[in-house]
mmCIF file of C-alpha atoms in Angstrom:
data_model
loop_
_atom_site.group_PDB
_atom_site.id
_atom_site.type_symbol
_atom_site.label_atom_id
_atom_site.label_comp_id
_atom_site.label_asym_id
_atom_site.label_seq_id
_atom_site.Cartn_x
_atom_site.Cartn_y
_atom_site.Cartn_z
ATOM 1 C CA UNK A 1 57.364 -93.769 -190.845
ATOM 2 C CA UNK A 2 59.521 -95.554 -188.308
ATOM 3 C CA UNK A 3 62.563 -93.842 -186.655
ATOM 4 C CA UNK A 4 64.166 -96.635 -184.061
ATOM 5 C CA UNK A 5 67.729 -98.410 -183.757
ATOM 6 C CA UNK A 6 68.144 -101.753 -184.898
ATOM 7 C CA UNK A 7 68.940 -104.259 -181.745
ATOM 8 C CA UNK A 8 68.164 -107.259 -183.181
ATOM 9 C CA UNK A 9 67.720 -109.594 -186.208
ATOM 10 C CA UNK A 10 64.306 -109.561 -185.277
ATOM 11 C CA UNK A 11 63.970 -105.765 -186.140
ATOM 12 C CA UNK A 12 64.495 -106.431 -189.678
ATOM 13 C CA UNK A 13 61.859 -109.296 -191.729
ATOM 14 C CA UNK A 14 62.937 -112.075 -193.383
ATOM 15 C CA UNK A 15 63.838 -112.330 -197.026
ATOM 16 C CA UNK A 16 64.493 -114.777 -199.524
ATOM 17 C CA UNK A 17 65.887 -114.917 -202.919
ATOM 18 C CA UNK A 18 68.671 -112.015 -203.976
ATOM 19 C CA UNK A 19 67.866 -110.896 -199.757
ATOM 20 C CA UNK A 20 69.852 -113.869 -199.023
ATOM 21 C CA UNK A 21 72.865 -113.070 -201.022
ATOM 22 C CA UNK A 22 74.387 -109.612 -201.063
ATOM 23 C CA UNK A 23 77.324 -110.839 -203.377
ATOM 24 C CA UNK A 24 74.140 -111.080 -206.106
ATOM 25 C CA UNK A 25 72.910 -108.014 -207.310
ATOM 26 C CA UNK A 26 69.290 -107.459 -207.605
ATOM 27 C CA UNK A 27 68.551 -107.402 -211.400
ATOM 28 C CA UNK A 28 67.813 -103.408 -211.813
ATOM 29 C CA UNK A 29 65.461 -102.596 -214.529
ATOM 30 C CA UNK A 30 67.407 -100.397 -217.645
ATOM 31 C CA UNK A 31 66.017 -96.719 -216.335
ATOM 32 C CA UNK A 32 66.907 -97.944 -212.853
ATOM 33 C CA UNK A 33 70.960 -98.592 -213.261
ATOM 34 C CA UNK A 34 72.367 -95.213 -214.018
ATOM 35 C CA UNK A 35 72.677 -93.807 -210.446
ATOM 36 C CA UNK A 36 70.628 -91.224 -209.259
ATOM 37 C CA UNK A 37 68.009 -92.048 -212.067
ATOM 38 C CA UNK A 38 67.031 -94.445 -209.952
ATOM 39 C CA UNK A 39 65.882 -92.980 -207.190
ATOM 40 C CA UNK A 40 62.980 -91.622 -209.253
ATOM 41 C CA UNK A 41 61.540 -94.995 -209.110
ATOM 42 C CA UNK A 42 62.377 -95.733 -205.645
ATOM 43 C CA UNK A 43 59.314 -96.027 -203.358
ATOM 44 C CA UNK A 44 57.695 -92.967 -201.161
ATOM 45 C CA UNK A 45 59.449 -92.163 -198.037
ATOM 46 C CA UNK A 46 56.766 -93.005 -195.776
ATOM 47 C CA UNK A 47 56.928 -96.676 -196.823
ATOM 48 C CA UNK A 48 60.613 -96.836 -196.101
ATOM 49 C CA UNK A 49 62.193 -98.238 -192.543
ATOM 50 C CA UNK A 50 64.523 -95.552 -192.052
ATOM 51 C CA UNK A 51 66.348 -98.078 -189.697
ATOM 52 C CA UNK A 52 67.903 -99.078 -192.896
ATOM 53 C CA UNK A 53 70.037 -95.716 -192.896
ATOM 54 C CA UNK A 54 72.229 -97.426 -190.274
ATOM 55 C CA UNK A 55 72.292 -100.402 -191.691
ATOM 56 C CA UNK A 56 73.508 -98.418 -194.756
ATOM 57 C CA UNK A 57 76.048 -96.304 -193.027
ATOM 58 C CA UNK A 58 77.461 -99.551 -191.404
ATOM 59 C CA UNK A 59 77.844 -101.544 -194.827
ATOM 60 C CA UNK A 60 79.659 -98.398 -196.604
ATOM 61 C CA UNK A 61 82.271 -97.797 -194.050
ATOM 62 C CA UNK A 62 82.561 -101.818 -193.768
ATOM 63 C CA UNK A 63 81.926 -102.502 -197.482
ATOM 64 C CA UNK A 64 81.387 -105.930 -196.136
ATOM 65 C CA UNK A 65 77.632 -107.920 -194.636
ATOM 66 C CA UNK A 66 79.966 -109.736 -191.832
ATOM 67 C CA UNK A 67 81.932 -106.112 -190.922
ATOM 68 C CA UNK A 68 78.510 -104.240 -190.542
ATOM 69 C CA UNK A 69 77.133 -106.987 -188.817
ATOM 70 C CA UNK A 70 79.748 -106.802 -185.675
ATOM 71 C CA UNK A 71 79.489 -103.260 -185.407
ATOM 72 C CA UNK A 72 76.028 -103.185 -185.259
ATOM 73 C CA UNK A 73 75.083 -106.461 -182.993
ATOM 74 C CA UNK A 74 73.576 -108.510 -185.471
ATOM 75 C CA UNK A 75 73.753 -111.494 -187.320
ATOM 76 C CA UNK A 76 74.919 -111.730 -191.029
ATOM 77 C CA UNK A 77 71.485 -113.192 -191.994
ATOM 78 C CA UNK A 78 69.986 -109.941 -190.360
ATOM 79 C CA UNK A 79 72.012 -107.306 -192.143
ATOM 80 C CA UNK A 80 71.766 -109.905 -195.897
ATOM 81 C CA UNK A 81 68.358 -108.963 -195.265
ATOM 82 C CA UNK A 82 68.584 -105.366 -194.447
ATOM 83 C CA UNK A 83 70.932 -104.897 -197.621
ATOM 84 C CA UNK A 84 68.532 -106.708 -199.829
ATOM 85 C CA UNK A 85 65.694 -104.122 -198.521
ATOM 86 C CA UNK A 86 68.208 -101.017 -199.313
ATOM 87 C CA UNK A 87 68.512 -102.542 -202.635
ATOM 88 C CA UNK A 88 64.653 -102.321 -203.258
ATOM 89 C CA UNK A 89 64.008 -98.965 -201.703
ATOM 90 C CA UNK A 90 66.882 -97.309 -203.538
ATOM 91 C CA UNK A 91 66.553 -99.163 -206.741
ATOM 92 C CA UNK A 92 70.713 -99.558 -206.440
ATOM 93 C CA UNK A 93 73.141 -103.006 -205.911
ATOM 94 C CA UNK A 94 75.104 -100.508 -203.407
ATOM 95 C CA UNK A 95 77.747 -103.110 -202.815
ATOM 96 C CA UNK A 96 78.575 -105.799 -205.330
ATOM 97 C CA UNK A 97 81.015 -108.687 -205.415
ATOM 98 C CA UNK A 98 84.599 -107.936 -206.859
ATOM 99 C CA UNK A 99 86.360 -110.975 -206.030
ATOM 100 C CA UNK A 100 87.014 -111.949 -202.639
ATOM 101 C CA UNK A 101 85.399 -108.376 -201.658
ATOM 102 C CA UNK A 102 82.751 -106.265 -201.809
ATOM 103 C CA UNK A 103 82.576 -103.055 -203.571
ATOM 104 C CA UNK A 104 79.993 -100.186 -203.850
ATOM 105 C CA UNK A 105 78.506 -99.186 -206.712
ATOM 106 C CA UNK A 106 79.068 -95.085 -207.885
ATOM 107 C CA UNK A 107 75.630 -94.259 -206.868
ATOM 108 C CA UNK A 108 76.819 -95.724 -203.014
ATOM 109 C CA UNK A 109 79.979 -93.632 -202.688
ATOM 110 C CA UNK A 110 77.861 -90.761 -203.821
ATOM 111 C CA UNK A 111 75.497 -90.700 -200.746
ATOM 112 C CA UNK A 112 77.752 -92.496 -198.437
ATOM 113 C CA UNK A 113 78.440 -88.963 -196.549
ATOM 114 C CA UNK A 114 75.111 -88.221 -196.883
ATOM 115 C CA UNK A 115 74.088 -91.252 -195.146
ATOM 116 C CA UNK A 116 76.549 -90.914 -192.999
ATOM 117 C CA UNK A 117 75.730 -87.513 -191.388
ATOM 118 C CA UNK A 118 72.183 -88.050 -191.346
ATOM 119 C CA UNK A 119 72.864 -91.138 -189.043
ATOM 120 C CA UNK A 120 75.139 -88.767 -186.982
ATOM 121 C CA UNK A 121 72.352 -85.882 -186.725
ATOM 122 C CA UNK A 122 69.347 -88.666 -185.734
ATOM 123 C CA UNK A 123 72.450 -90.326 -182.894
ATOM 124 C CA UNK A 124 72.392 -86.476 -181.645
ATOM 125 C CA UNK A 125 68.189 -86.442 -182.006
ATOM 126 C CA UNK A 126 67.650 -89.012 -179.108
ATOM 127 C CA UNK A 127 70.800 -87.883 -177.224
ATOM 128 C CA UNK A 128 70.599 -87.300 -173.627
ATOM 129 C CA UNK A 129 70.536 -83.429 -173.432
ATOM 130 C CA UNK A 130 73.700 -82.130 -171.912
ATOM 131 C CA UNK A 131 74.831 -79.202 -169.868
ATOM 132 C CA UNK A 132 73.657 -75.796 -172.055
ATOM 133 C CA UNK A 133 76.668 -73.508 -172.968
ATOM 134 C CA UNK A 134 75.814 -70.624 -170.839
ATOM 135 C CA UNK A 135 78.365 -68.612 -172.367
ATOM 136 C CA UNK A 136 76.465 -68.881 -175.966
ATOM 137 C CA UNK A 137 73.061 -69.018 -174.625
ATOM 138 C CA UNK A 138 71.303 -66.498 -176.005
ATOM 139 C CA UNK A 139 67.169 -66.375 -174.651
ATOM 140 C CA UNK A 140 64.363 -64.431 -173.080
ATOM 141 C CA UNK A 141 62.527 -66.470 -169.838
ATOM 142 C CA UNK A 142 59.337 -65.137 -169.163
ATOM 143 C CA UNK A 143 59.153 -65.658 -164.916
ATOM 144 C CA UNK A 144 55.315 -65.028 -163.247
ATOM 145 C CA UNK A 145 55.671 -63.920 -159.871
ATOM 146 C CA UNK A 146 54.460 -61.413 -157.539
ATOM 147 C CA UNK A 147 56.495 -57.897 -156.867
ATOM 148 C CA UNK A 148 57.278 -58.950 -153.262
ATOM 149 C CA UNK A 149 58.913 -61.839 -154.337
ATOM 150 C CA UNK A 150 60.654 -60.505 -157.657
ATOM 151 C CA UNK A 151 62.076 -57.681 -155.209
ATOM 152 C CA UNK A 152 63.268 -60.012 -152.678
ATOM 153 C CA UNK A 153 65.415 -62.738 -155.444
ATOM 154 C CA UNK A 154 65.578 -60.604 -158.656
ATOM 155 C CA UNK A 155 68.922 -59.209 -157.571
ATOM 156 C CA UNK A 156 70.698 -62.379 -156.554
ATOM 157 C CA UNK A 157 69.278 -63.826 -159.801
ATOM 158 C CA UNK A 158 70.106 -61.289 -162.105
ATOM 159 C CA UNK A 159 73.512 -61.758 -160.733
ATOM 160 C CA UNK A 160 73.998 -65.167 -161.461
ATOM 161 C CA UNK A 161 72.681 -64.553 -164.836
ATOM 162 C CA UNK A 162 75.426 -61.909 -165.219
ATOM 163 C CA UNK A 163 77.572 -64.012 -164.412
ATOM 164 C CA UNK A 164 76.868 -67.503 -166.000
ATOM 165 C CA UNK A 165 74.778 -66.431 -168.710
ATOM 166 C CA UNK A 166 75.568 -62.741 -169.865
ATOM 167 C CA UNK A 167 73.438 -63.286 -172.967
ATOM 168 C CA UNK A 168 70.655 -64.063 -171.012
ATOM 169 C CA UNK A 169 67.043 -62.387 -170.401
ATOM 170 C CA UNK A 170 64.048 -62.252 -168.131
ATOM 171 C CA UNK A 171 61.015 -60.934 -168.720
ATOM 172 C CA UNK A 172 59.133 -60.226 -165.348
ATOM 173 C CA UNK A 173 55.691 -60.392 -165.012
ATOM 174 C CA UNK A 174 52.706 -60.144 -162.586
ATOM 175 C CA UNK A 175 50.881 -63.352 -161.557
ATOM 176 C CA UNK A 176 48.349 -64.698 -163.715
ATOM 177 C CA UNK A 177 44.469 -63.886 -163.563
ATOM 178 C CA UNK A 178 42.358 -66.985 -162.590
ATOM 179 C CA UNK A 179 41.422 -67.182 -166.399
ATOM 180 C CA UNK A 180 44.653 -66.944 -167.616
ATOM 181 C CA UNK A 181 46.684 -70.640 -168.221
ATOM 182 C CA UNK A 182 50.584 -68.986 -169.773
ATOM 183 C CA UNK A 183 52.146 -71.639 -168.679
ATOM 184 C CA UNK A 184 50.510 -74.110 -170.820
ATOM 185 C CA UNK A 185 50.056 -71.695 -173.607
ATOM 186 C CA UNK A 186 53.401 -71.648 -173.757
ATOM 187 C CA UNK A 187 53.571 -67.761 -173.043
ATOM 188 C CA UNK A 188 55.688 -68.021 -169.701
ATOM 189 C CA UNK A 189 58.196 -70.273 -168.598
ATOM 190 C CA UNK A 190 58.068 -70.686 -164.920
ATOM 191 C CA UNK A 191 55.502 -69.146 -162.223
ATOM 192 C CA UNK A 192 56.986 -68.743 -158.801
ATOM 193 C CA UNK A 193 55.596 -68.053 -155.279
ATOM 194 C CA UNK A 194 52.475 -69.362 -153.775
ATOM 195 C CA UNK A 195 50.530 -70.988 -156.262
ATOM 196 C CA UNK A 196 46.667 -72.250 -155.574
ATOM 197 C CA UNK A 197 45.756 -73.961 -158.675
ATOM 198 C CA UNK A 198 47.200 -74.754 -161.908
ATOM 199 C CA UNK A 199 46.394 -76.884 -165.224
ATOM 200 C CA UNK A 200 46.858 -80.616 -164.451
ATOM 201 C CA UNK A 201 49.542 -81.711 -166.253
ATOM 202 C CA UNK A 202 51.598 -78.792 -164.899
ATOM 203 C CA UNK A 203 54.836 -79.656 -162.642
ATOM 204 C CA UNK A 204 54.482 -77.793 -158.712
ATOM 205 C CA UNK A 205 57.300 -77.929 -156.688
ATOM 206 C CA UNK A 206 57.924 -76.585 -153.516
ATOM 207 C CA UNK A 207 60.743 -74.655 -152.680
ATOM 208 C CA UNK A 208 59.887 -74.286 -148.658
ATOM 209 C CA UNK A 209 57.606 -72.294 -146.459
ATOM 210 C CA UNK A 210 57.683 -68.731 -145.020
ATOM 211 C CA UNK A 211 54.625 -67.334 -142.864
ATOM 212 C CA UNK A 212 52.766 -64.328 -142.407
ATOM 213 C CA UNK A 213 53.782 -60.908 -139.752
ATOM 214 C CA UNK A 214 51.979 -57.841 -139.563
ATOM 215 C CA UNK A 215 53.573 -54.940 -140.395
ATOM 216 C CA UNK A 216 53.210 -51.172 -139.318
ATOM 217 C CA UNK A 217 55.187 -47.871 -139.678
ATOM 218 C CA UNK A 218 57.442 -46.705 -137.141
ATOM 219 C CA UNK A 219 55.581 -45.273 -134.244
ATOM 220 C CA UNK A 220 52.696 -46.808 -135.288
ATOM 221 C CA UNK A 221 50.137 -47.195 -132.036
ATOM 222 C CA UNK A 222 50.703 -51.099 -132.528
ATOM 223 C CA UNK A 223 54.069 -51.067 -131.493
ATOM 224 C CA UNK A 224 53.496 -50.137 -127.701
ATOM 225 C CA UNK A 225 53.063 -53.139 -125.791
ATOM 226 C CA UNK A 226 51.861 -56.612 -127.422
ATOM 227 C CA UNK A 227 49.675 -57.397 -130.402
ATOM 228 C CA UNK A 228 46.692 -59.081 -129.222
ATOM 229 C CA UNK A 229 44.207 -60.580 -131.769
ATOM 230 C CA UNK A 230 41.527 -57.689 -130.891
ATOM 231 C CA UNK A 231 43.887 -55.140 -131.248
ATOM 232 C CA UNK A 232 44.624 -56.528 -134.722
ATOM 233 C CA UNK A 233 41.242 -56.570 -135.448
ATOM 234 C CA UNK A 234 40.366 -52.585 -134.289
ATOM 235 C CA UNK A 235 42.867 -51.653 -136.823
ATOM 236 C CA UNK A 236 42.394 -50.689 -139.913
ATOM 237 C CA UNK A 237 43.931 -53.212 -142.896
ATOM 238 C CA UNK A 238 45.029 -52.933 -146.493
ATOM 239 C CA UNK A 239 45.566 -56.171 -148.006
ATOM 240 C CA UNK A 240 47.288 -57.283 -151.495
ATOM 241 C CA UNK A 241 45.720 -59.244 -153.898
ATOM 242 C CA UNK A 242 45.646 -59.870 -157.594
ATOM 243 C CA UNK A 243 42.291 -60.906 -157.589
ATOM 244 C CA UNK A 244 40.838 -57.923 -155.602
ATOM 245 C CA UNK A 245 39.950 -59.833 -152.256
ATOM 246 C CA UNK A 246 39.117 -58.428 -149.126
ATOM 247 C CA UNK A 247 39.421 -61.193 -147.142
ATOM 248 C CA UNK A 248 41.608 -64.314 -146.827
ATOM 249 C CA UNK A 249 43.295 -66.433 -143.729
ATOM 250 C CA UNK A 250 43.601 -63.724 -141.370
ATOM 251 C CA UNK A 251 40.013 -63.468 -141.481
ATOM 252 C CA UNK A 252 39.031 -66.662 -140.573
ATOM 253 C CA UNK A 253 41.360 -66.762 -137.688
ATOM 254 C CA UNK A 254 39.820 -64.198 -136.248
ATOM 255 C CA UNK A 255 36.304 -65.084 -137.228
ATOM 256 C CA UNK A 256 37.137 -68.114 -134.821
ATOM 257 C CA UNK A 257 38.109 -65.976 -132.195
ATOM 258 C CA UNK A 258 34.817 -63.607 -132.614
ATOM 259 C CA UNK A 259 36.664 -60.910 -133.966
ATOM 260 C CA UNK A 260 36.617 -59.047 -137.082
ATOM 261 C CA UNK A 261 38.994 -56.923 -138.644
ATOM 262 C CA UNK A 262 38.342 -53.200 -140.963
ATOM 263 C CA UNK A 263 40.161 -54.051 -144.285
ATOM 264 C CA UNK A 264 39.756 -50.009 -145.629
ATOM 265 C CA UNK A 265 42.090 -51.038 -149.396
ATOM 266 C CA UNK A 266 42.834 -54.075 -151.830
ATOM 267 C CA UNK A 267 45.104 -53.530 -154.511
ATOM 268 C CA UNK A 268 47.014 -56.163 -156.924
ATOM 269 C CA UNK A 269 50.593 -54.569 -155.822
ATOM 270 C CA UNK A 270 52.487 -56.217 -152.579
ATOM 271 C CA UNK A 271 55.038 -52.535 -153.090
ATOM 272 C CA UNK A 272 51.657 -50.774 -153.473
ATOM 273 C CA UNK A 273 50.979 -52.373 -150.189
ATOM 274 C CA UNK A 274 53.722 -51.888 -148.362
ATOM 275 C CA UNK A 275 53.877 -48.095 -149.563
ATOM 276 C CA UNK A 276 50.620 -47.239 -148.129
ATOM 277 C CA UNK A 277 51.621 -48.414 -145.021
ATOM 278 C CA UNK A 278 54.679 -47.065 -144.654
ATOM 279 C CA UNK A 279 52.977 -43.179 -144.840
ATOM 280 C CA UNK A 280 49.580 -44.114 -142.837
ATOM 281 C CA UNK A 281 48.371 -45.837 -139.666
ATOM 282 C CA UNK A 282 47.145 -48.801 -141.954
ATOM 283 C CA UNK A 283 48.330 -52.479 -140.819
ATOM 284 C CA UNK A 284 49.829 -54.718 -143.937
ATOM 285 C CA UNK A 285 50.751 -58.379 -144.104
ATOM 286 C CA UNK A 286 54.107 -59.088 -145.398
ATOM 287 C CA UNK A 287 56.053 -62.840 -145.777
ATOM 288 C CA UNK A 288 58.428 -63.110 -142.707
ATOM 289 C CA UNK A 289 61.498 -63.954 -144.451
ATOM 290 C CA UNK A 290 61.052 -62.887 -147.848
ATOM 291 C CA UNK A 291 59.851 -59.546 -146.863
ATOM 292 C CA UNK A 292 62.752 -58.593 -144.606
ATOM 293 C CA UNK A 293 64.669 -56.504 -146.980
ATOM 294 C CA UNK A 294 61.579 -54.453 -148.280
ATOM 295 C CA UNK A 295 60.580 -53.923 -145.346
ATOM 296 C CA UNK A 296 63.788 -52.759 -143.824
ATOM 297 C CA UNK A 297 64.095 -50.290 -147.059
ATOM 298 C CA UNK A 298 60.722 -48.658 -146.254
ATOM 299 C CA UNK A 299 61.474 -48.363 -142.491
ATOM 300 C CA UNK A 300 58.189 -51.054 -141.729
ATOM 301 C CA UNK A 301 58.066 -52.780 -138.083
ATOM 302 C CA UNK A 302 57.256 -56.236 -138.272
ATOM 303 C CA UNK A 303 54.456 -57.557 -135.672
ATOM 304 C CA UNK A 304 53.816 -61.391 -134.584
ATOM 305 C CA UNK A 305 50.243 -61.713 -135.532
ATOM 306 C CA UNK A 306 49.288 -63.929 -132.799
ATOM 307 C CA UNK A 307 47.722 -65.789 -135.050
ATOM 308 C CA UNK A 308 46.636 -70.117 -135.798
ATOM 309 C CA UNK A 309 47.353 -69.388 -139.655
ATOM 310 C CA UNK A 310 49.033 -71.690 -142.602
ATOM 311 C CA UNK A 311 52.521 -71.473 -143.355
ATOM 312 C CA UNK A 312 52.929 -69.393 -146.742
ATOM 313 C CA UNK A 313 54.249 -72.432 -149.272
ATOM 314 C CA UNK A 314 56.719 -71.240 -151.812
ATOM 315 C CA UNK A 315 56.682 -73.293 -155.426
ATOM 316 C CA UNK A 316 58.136 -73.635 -158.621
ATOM 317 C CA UNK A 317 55.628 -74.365 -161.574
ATOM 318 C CA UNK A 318 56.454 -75.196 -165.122
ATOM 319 C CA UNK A 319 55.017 -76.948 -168.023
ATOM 320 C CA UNK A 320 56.169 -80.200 -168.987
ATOM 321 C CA UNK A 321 57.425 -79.583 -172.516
ATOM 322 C CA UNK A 322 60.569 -77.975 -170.681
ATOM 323 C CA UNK A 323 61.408 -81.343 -168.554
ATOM 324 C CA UNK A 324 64.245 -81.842 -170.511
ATOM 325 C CA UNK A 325 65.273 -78.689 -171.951
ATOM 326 C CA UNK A 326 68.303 -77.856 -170.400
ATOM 327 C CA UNK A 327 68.701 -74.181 -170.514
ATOM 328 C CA UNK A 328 65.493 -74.478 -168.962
ATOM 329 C CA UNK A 329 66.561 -76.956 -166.063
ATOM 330 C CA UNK A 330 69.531 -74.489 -165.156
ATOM 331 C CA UNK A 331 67.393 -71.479 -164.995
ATOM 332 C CA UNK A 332 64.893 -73.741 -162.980
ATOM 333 C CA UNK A 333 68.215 -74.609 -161.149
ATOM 334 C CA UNK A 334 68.940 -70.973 -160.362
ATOM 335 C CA UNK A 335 65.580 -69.955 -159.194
ATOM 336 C CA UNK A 336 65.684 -72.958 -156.643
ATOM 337 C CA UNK A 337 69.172 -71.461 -155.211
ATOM 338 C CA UNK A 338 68.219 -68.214 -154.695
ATOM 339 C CA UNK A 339 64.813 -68.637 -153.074
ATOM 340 C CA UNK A 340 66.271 -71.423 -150.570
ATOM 341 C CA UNK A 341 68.726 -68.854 -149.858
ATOM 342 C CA UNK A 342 65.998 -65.981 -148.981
ATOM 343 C CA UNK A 343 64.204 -68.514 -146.965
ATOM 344 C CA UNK A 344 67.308 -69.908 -144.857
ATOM 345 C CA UNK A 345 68.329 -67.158 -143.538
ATOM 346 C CA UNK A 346 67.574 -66.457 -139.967
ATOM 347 C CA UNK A 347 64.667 -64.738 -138.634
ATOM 348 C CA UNK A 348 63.708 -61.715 -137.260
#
């Protein structure tokens, strides 16, 4: 079944005999001329060009082949044609001659609003999406991200939810396992933060860059007098990660240098983190920017680490069914605001 909008006389095949002629109606056979009876002998849908639905809609408001032909682009021949096809699939004249004009048949003024607002609904189909109404939109977003980073923008973006979409949801979740694929599953909408890997087809884009500081309690030893890389490495480390590792960039920065560091903890929680060094003389790793308000609320010292390590990329991953979905696009839209913001501001 076809579903495209005429352009041409070339979209529609030639015909010849009672095609050529829409002033002649096709000879019906007796069961076929009392209105809807007919349509029991019209053909299946599937064999049926449902281009001639606008061609239909054109010739009812018109109720004339050279009136439907100007408003949709074509030539007379091409919509003679069309008509003449109408009149086989629905087993109905539709218009006949009356005169100088054309009139439709009962059967046509019965479906002629029909017709009409199905050709309306397909025009809205194959629309250009528009702005979402916010103020209506009623939906959950499922967001992946890790706790660092949902404590850093989830205020500013619940706000502008609040405020431009009260009707709104989120539903906040921890990063995905290695196994795990939501976003192609269709079981999350959007994973933000640093993202290693993801299905192909999946969209990445990054949102900027923030890079790694040690961080300490107040008092902690560390804080008197520089942090050189083997001072760093006689502490003792606790390090977050949702796949349990124990060792990651830092490591091989020092392992270049000779050095090795004591990592004592892993755990999957960055606020896990973060707590256990806040009440010990364990050394975390926190993002520079992103981090600063945590790690102002739990009284942490950031330290330079000294370090030849790779800049923490932030991204924005989605599937691509939600290209074009617009309340998707605005939340998208909203995530990209706030997390610019975090990572624009100045630094320590």
């Amino acid at each position: 079944m076809r579903m495209h909008v005429m352009h041409s006389a070339a979209d529609l095949p030639a015909a010849s005999g009672d095609d050529a002629d829409p002033a002649r109606p096709v000879a019906l056979p007796a069961a076929a001329s009392g209105g809807s009876s007919a349509f029991a002998e019209a053909r299946p849908l599937a064999g049926i060009d449902l281009n001639l639905l606008v061609t239909l809609d054109a010739l009812l408001a018109e109720r004339s082949v050279s009136g439907a032909a100007r408003r949709l682009h074509l030539t007379e021949p091409a919509v003679s044609r069309a008509l003449g096809r109408i009149r086989r699939a629905t087993g109905n004249p539709i218009l006949v001659r009356a005169g100088n004009t054309m009139v439709p048949t009962p059967r046509a003024l019965e479906i002629h609003a029909e017709v009409h607002d199905l050709v309306q609904r397909a025009h809205a189909v194959f629309a250009p999406v528009g702005a979402p109404d916010l103020a209506t939109l009623d939906r959950t977003f499922t967001i992946l991200s890790s706790d660092m980073l949902v404590a850093t923008i989830g205020v500013g973006l619940l706000d502008r939810l609040a405020r431009q979409a009260p009707r709104v949801r989120l539903r906040l979740l921890p990063e995905p396992t290695p196994s795990a694929d939501p976003l192609r599953d269709g079981t999350a909408d959007l994973e933000i933060g640093q993202i290693d890997s993801t299905a192909p087809e999946i969209r990445v884009e990054t949102l900027g860059a923030d890079s790694a500081i040690a961080v300490v309690r107040a008092g902690h030893p560390l804080t008197e007098g520089p942090l050189t890389p083997q001072r760093l490495a006689a502490a003792r480390h606790v390090v977050a990660s949702r796949r349990g590792r124990l060792s990651g960039p830092i490591d091989e920065a020092l392992a270049a240098l000779g050095l090795r560091r004591t990592v004592v903890a892993s755990v999957s929680s960055h606020t896990v983190a973060l707590s256990l060094v806040a009440h010990s003389d364990l050394v975390g790793v926190a993002p520079r920017r992103l981090g600063r308000d945590r790690l102002a609320a739990l009284g942490l010292v950031p330290l330079d680490l000294g370090l030849d390590l790779p800049s923490l990329s932030l991204c924005l991953a989605w599937h691509p069914r939600y290209d074009a979905d617009a309340p998707h696009r605005w939340l998208r839209a909203q995530v990209r605001d706030v997390i610019r913001e975090s990572i624009t501001e100045d630094d320590y």
